[in-house]
mmCIF file of C-alpha atoms in Angstrom:
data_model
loop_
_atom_site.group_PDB
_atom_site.id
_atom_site.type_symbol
_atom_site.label_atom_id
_atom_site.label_comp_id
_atom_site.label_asym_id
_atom_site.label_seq_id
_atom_site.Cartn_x
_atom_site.Cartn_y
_atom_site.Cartn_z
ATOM 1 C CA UNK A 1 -15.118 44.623 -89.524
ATOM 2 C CA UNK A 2 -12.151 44.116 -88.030
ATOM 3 C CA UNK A 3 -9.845 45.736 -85.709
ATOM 4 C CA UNK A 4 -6.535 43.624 -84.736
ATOM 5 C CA UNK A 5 -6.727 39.750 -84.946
ATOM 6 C CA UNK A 6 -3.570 37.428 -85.005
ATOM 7 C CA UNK A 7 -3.928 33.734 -86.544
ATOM 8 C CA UNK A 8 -1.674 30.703 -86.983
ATOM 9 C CA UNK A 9 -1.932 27.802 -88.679
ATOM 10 C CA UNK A 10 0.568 25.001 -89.315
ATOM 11 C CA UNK A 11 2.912 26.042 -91.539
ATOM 12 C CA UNK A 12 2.256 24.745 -94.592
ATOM 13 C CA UNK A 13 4.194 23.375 -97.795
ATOM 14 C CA UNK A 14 7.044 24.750 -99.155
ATOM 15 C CA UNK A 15 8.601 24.534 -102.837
ATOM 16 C CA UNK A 16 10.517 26.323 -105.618
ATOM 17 C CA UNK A 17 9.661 27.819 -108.566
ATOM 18 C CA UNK A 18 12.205 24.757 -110.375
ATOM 19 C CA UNK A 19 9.786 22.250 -109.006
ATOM 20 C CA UNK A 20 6.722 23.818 -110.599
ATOM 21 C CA UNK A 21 8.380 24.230 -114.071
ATOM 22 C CA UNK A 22 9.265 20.319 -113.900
ATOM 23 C CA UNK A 23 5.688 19.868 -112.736
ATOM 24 C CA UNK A 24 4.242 21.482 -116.175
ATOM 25 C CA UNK A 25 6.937 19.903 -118.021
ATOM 26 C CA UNK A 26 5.489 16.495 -117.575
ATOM 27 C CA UNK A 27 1.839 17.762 -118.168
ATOM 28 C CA UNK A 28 -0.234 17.314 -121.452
ATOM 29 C CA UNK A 29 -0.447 20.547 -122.007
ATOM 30 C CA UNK A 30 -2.357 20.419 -125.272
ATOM 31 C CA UNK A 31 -5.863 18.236 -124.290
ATOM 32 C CA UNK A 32 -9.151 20.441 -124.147
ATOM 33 C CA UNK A 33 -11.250 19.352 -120.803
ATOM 34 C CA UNK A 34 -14.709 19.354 -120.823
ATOM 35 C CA UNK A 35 -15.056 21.248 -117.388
ATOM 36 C CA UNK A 36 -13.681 24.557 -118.346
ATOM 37 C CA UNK A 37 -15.620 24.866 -121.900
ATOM 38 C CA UNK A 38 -13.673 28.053 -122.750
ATOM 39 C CA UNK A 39 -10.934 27.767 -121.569
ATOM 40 C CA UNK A 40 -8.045 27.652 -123.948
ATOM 41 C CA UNK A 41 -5.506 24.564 -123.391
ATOM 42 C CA UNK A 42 -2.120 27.069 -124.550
ATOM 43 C CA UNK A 43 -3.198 30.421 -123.283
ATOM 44 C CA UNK A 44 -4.309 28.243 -119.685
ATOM 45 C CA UNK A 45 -0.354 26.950 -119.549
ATOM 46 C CA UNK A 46 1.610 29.666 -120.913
ATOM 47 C CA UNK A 47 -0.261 31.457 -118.287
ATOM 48 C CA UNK A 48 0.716 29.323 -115.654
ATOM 49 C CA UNK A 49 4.578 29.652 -117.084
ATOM 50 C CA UNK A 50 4.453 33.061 -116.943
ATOM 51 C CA UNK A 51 3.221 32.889 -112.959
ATOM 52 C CA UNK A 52 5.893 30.997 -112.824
ATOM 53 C CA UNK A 53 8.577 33.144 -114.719
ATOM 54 C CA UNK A 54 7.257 36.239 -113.112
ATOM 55 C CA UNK A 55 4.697 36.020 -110.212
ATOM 56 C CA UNK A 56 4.260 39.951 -110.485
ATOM 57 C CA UNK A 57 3.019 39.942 -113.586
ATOM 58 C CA UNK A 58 -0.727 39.077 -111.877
ATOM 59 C CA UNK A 59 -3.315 40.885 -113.182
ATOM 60 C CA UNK A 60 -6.039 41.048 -111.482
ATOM 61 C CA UNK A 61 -8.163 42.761 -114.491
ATOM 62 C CA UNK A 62 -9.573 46.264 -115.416
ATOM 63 C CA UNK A 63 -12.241 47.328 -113.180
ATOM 64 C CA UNK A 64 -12.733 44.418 -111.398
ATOM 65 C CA UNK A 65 -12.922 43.933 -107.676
ATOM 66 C CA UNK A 66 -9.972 40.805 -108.102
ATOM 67 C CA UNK A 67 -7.618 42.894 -106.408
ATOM 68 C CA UNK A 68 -7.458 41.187 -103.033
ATOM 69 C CA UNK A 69 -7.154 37.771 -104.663
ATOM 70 C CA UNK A 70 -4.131 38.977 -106.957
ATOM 71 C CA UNK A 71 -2.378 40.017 -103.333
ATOM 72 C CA UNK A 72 -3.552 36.691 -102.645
ATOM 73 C CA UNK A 73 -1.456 35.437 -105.132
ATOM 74 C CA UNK A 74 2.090 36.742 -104.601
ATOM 75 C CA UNK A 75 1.309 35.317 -101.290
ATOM 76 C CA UNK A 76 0.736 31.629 -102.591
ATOM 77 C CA UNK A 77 3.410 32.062 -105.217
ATOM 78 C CA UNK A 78 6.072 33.022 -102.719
ATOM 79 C CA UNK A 79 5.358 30.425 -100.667
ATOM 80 C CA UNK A 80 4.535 27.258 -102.303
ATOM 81 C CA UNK A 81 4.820 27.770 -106.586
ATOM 82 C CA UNK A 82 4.336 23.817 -106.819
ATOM 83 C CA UNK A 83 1.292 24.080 -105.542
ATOM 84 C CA UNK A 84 -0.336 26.018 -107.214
ATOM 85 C CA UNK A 85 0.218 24.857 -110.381
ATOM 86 C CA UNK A 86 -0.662 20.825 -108.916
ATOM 87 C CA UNK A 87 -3.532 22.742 -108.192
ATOM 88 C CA UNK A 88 -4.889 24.381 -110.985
ATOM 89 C CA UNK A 89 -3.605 21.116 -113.236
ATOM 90 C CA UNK A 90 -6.169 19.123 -111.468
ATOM 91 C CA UNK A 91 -8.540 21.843 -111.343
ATOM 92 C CA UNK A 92 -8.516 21.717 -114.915
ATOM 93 C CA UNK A 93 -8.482 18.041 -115.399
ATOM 94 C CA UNK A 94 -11.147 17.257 -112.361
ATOM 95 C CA UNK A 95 -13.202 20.265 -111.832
ATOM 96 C CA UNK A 96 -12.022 20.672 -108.685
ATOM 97 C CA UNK A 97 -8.802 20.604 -106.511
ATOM 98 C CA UNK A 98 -7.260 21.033 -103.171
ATOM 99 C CA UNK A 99 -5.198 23.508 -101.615
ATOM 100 C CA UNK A 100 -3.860 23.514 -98.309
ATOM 101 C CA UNK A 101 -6.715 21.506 -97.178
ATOM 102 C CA UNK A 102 -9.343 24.006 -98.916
ATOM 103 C CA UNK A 103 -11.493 21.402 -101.663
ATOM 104 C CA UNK A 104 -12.569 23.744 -104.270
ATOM 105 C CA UNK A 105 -15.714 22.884 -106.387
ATOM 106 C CA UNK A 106 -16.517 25.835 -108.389
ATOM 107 C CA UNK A 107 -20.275 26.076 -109.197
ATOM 108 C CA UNK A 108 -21.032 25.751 -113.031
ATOM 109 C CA UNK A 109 -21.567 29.493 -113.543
ATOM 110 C CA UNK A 110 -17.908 29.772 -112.920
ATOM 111 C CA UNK A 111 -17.082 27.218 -115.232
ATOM 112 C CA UNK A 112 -18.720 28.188 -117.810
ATOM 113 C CA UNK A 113 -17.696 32.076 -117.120
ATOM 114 C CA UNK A 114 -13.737 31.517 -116.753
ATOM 115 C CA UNK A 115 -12.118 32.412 -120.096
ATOM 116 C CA UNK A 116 -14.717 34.581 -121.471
ATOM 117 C CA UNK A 117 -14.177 37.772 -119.729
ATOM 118 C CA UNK A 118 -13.489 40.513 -122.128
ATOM 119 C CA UNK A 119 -11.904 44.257 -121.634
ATOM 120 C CA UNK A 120 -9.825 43.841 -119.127
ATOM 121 C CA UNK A 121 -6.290 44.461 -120.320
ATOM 122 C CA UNK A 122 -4.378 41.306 -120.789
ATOM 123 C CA UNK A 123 -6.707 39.657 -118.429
ATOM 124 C CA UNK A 124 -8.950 38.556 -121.392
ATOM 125 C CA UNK A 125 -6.063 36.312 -122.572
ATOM 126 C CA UNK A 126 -4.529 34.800 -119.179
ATOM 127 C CA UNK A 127 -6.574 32.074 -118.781
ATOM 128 C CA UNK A 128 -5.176 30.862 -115.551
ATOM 129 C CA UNK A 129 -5.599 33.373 -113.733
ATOM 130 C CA UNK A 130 -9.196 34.130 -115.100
ATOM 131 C CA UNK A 131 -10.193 30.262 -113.575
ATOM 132 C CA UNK A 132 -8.367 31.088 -110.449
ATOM 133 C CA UNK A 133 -9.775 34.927 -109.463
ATOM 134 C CA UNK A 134 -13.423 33.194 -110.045
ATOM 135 C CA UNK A 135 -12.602 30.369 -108.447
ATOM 136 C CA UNK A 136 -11.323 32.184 -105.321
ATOM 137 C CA UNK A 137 -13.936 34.505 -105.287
ATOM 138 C CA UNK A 138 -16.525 31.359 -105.702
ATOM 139 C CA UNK A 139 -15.038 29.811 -102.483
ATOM 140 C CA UNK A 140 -14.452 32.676 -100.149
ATOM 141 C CA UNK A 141 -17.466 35.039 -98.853
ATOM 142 C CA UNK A 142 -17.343 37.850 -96.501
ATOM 143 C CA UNK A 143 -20.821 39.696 -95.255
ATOM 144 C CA UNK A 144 -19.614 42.278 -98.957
ATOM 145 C CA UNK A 145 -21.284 39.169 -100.684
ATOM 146 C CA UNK A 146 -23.999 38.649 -98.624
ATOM 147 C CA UNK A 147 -26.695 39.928 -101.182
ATOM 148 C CA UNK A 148 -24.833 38.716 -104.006
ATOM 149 C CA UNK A 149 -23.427 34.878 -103.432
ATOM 150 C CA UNK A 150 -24.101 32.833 -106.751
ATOM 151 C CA UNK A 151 -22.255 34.104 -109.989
ATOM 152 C CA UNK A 152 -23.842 36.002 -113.000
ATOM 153 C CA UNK A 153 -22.417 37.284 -116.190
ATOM 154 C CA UNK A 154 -20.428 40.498 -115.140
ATOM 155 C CA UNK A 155 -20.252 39.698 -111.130
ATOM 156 C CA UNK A 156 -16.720 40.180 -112.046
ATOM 157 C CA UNK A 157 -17.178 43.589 -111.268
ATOM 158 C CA UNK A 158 -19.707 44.015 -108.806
ATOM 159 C CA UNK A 159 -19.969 42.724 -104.698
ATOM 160 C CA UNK A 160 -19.870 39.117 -105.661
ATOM 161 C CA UNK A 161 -15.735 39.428 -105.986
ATOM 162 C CA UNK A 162 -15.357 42.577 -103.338
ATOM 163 C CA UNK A 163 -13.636 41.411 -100.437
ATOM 164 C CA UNK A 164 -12.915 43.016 -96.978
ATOM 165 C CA UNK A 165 -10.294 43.121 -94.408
ATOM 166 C CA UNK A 166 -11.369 40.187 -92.288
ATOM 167 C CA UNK A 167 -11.805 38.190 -95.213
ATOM 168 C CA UNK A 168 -8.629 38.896 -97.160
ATOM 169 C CA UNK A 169 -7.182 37.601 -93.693
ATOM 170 C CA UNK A 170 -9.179 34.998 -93.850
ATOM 171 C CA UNK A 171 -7.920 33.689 -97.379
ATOM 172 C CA UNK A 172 -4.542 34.193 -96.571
ATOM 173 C CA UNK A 173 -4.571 31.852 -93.822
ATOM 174 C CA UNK A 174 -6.329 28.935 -95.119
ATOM 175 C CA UNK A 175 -4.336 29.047 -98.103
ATOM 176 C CA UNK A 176 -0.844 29.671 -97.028
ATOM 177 C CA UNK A 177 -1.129 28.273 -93.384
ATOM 178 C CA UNK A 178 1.008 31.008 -91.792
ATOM 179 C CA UNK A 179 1.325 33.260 -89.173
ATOM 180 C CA UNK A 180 -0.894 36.709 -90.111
ATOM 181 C CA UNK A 181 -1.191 39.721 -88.321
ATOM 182 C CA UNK A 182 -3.869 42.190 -89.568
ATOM 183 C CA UNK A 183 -4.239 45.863 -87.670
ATOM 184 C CA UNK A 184 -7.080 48.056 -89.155
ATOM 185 C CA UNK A 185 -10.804 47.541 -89.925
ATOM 186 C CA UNK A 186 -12.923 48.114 -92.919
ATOM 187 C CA UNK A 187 -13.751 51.585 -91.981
ATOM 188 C CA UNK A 188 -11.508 52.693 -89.161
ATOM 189 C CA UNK A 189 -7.778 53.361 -89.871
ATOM 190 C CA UNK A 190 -5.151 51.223 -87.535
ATOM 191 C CA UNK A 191 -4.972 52.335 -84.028
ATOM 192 C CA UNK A 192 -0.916 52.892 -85.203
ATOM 193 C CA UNK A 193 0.829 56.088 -83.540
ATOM 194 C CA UNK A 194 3.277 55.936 -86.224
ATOM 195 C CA UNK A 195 2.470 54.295 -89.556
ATOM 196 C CA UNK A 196 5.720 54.795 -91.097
ATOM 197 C CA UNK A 197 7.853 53.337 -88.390
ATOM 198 C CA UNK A 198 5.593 50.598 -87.648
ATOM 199 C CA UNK A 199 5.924 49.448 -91.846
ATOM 200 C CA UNK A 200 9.730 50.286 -91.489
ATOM 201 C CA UNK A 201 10.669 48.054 -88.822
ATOM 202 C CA UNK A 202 8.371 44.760 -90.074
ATOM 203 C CA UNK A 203 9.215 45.293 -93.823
ATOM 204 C CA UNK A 204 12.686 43.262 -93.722
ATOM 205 C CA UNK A 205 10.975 40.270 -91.570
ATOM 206 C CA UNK A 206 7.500 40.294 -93.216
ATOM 207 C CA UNK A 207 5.884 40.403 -95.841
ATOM 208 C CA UNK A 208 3.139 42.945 -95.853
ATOM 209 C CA UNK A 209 -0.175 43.879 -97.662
ATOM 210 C CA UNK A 210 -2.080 47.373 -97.509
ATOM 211 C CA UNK A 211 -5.715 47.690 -97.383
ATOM 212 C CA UNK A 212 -5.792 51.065 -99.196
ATOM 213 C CA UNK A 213 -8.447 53.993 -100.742
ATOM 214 C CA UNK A 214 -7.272 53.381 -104.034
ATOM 215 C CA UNK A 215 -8.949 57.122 -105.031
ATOM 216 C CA UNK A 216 -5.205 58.717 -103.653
ATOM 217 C CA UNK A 217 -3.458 57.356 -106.139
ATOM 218 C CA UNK A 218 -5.155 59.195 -109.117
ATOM 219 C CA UNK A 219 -5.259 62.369 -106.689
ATOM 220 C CA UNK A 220 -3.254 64.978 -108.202
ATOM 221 C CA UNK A 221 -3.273 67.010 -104.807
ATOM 222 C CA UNK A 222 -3.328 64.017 -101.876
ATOM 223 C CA UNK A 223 -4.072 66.006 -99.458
ATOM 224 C CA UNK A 224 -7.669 66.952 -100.597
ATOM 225 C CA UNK A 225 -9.561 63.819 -99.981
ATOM 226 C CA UNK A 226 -13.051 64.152 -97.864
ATOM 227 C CA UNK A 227 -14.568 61.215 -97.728
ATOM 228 C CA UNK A 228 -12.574 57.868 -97.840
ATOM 229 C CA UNK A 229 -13.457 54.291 -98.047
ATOM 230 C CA UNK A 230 -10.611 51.285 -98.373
ATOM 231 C CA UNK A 231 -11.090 49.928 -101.876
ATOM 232 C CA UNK A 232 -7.818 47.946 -102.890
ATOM 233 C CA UNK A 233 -5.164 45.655 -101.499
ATOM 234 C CA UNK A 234 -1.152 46.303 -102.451
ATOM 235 C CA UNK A 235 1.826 44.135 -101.640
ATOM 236 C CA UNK A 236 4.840 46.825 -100.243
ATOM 237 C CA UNK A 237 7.845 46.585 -101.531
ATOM 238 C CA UNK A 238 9.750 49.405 -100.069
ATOM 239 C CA UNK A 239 9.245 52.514 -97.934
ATOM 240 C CA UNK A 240 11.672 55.191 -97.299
ATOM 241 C CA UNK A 241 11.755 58.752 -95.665
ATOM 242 C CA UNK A 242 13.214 62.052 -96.538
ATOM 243 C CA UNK A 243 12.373 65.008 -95.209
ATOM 244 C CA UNK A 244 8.991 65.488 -94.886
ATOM 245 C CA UNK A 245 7.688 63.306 -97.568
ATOM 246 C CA UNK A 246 7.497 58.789 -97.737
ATOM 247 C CA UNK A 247 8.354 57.023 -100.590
ATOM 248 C CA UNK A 248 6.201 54.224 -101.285
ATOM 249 C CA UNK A 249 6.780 51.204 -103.553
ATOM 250 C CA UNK A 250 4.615 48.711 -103.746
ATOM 251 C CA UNK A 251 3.173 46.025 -106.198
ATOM 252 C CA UNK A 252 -0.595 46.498 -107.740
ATOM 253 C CA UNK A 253 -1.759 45.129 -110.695
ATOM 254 C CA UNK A 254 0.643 43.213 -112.884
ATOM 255 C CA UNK A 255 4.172 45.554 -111.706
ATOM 256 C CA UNK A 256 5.487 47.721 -109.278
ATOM 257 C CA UNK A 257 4.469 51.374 -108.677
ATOM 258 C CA UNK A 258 6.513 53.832 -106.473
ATOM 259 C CA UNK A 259 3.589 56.816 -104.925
ATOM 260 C CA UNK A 260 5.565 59.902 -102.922
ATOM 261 C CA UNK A 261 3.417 61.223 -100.336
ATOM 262 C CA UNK A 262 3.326 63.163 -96.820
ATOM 263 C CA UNK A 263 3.594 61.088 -93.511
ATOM 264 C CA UNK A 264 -0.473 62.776 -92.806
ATOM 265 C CA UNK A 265 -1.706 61.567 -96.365
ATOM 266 C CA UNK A 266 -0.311 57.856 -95.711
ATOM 267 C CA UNK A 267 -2.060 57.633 -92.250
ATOM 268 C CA UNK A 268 -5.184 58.679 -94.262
ATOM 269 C CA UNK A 269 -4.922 56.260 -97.180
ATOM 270 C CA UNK A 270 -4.472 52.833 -94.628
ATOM 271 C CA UNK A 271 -7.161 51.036 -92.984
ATOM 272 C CA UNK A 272 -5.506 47.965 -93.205
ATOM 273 C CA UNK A 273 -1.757 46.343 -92.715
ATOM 274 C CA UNK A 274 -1.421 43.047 -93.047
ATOM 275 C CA UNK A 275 1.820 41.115 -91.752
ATOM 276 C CA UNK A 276 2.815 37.479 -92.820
ATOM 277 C CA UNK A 277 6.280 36.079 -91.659
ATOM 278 C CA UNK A 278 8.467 35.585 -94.062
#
């Protein structure tokens, strides 16, 4: 759990989306390694084009727990694009990689697992971002995983991906080496008097991540929620008032999604803000 924590790193690399695209360029993109059994050379780099082309097209799957690790990504993608793909090039060609200092050697089960998951929307053919979800989710443990550490067929979708607050901070940090701010906890909402002005006035400088109940969204009245747990992370995009009731926009799972609601129903649905400088 975790309440209000502040970390900084060195600020770490920088590059541009051009950079990555001559990166793949100059990569065989058509030899089969032997670490990633099924994983398929063209769907694995048209993948990584298309992270490229259009970082919010993530998808972190259909009823999975990847969420936090697709936030993840429009982090890393923002910041450094080259790196990534260096990254997941020699991932594929090695079996493992570094990022930002973090070595990555994904256990066999992963291996073996990445490019085989099935029913999960376009998931099942994106390739890259099946090897990097598992691999992320291999690396980076929070006490959510405690019981459930090693992966098995279908851990996908259970504890073994989940991630919490102090975790998602976590992963930001070590992989993007800036400056995050987290407010919140896992089960007690921000100690915020006003939610709305404190997103309004960081929103221009920061970016900034939600740690949300999820359940609202697919609430047809908002205001009739009991009992709430935080379930999913968002990147915000926008927020606007008028009147009574906040516009939110904010990205989630492959595009953007814009969710009207009152100023009481958005101090229910946060646990969590998250603030990286731009």
């Amino acid at each position: 759990m975790i309440f209000c924590v502040e970390k900084t790193l060195f600020e770490g690399k920088s590059s541009t989306k051009k950079e990555a695209l001559e990166f793949l360029d100059k990569t065989d993109q058509t030899k089969k390694r032997t670490y990633w059994p099924n994983i398929k050379p063209k769907l694995f780099y048209d993948n990584l084009k298309l992270n490229l082309d259009n970082p919010k097209s993530f998808y972190p799957g259909r009823s999975t727990n990847f969420c936090a690790y697709g936030a993840l990504s429009y982090f890393v993608m923002e910041k450094d694009p080259l790196g990534y793909v260096k990254f997941m090039n020699d991932l594929y060609d090695k079996g493992e990689a570094i990022f930002n200092n973090n070595t990555f050697r994904p256990s066999k089960a992963v291996m073996q697992a990445a490019g085989t998951l099935k029913f999960k929307g376009v998931l099942d053919i994106r390739h890259a971002e099946q090897m990097w979800f598992l691999v992320l989710a291999d690396k980076f443990k929070g006490y959510l995983n405690f019981f459930d550490k090693r992966y098995h067929e279908g851990d996908e979708n259970t504890f073994w991906a989940a991630t919490n607050l102090a975790k998602f901070d976590r992963m930001v940090n070590r992989m993007c080496g800036v400056h995050v701010k987290a407010v919140g906890s896992d089960l007690i909402k921000p100690w915020v008097k006003d939610v709305y002005s404190y997103l309004q006035k960081r929103i221009d400088s920061n970016t900034i991540s939600l740690y949300i109940n999820n359940r609202i969204i697919h609430k047809k009245n908002h205001d009739k929620i009991k009992f709430s747990i935080p379930t999913h992370f968002v990147i915000l995009r926008q927020i606007s008032k008028e009147g009574n009731m906040i516009t939110l926009r904010y990205w989630d799972y492959g595009g953007e999604t814009e969710l009207q609601i009152s100023n009481r129903t958005l101090k229910k649905i946060i646990f969590g803000i998250i603030t990286i400088d731009k």
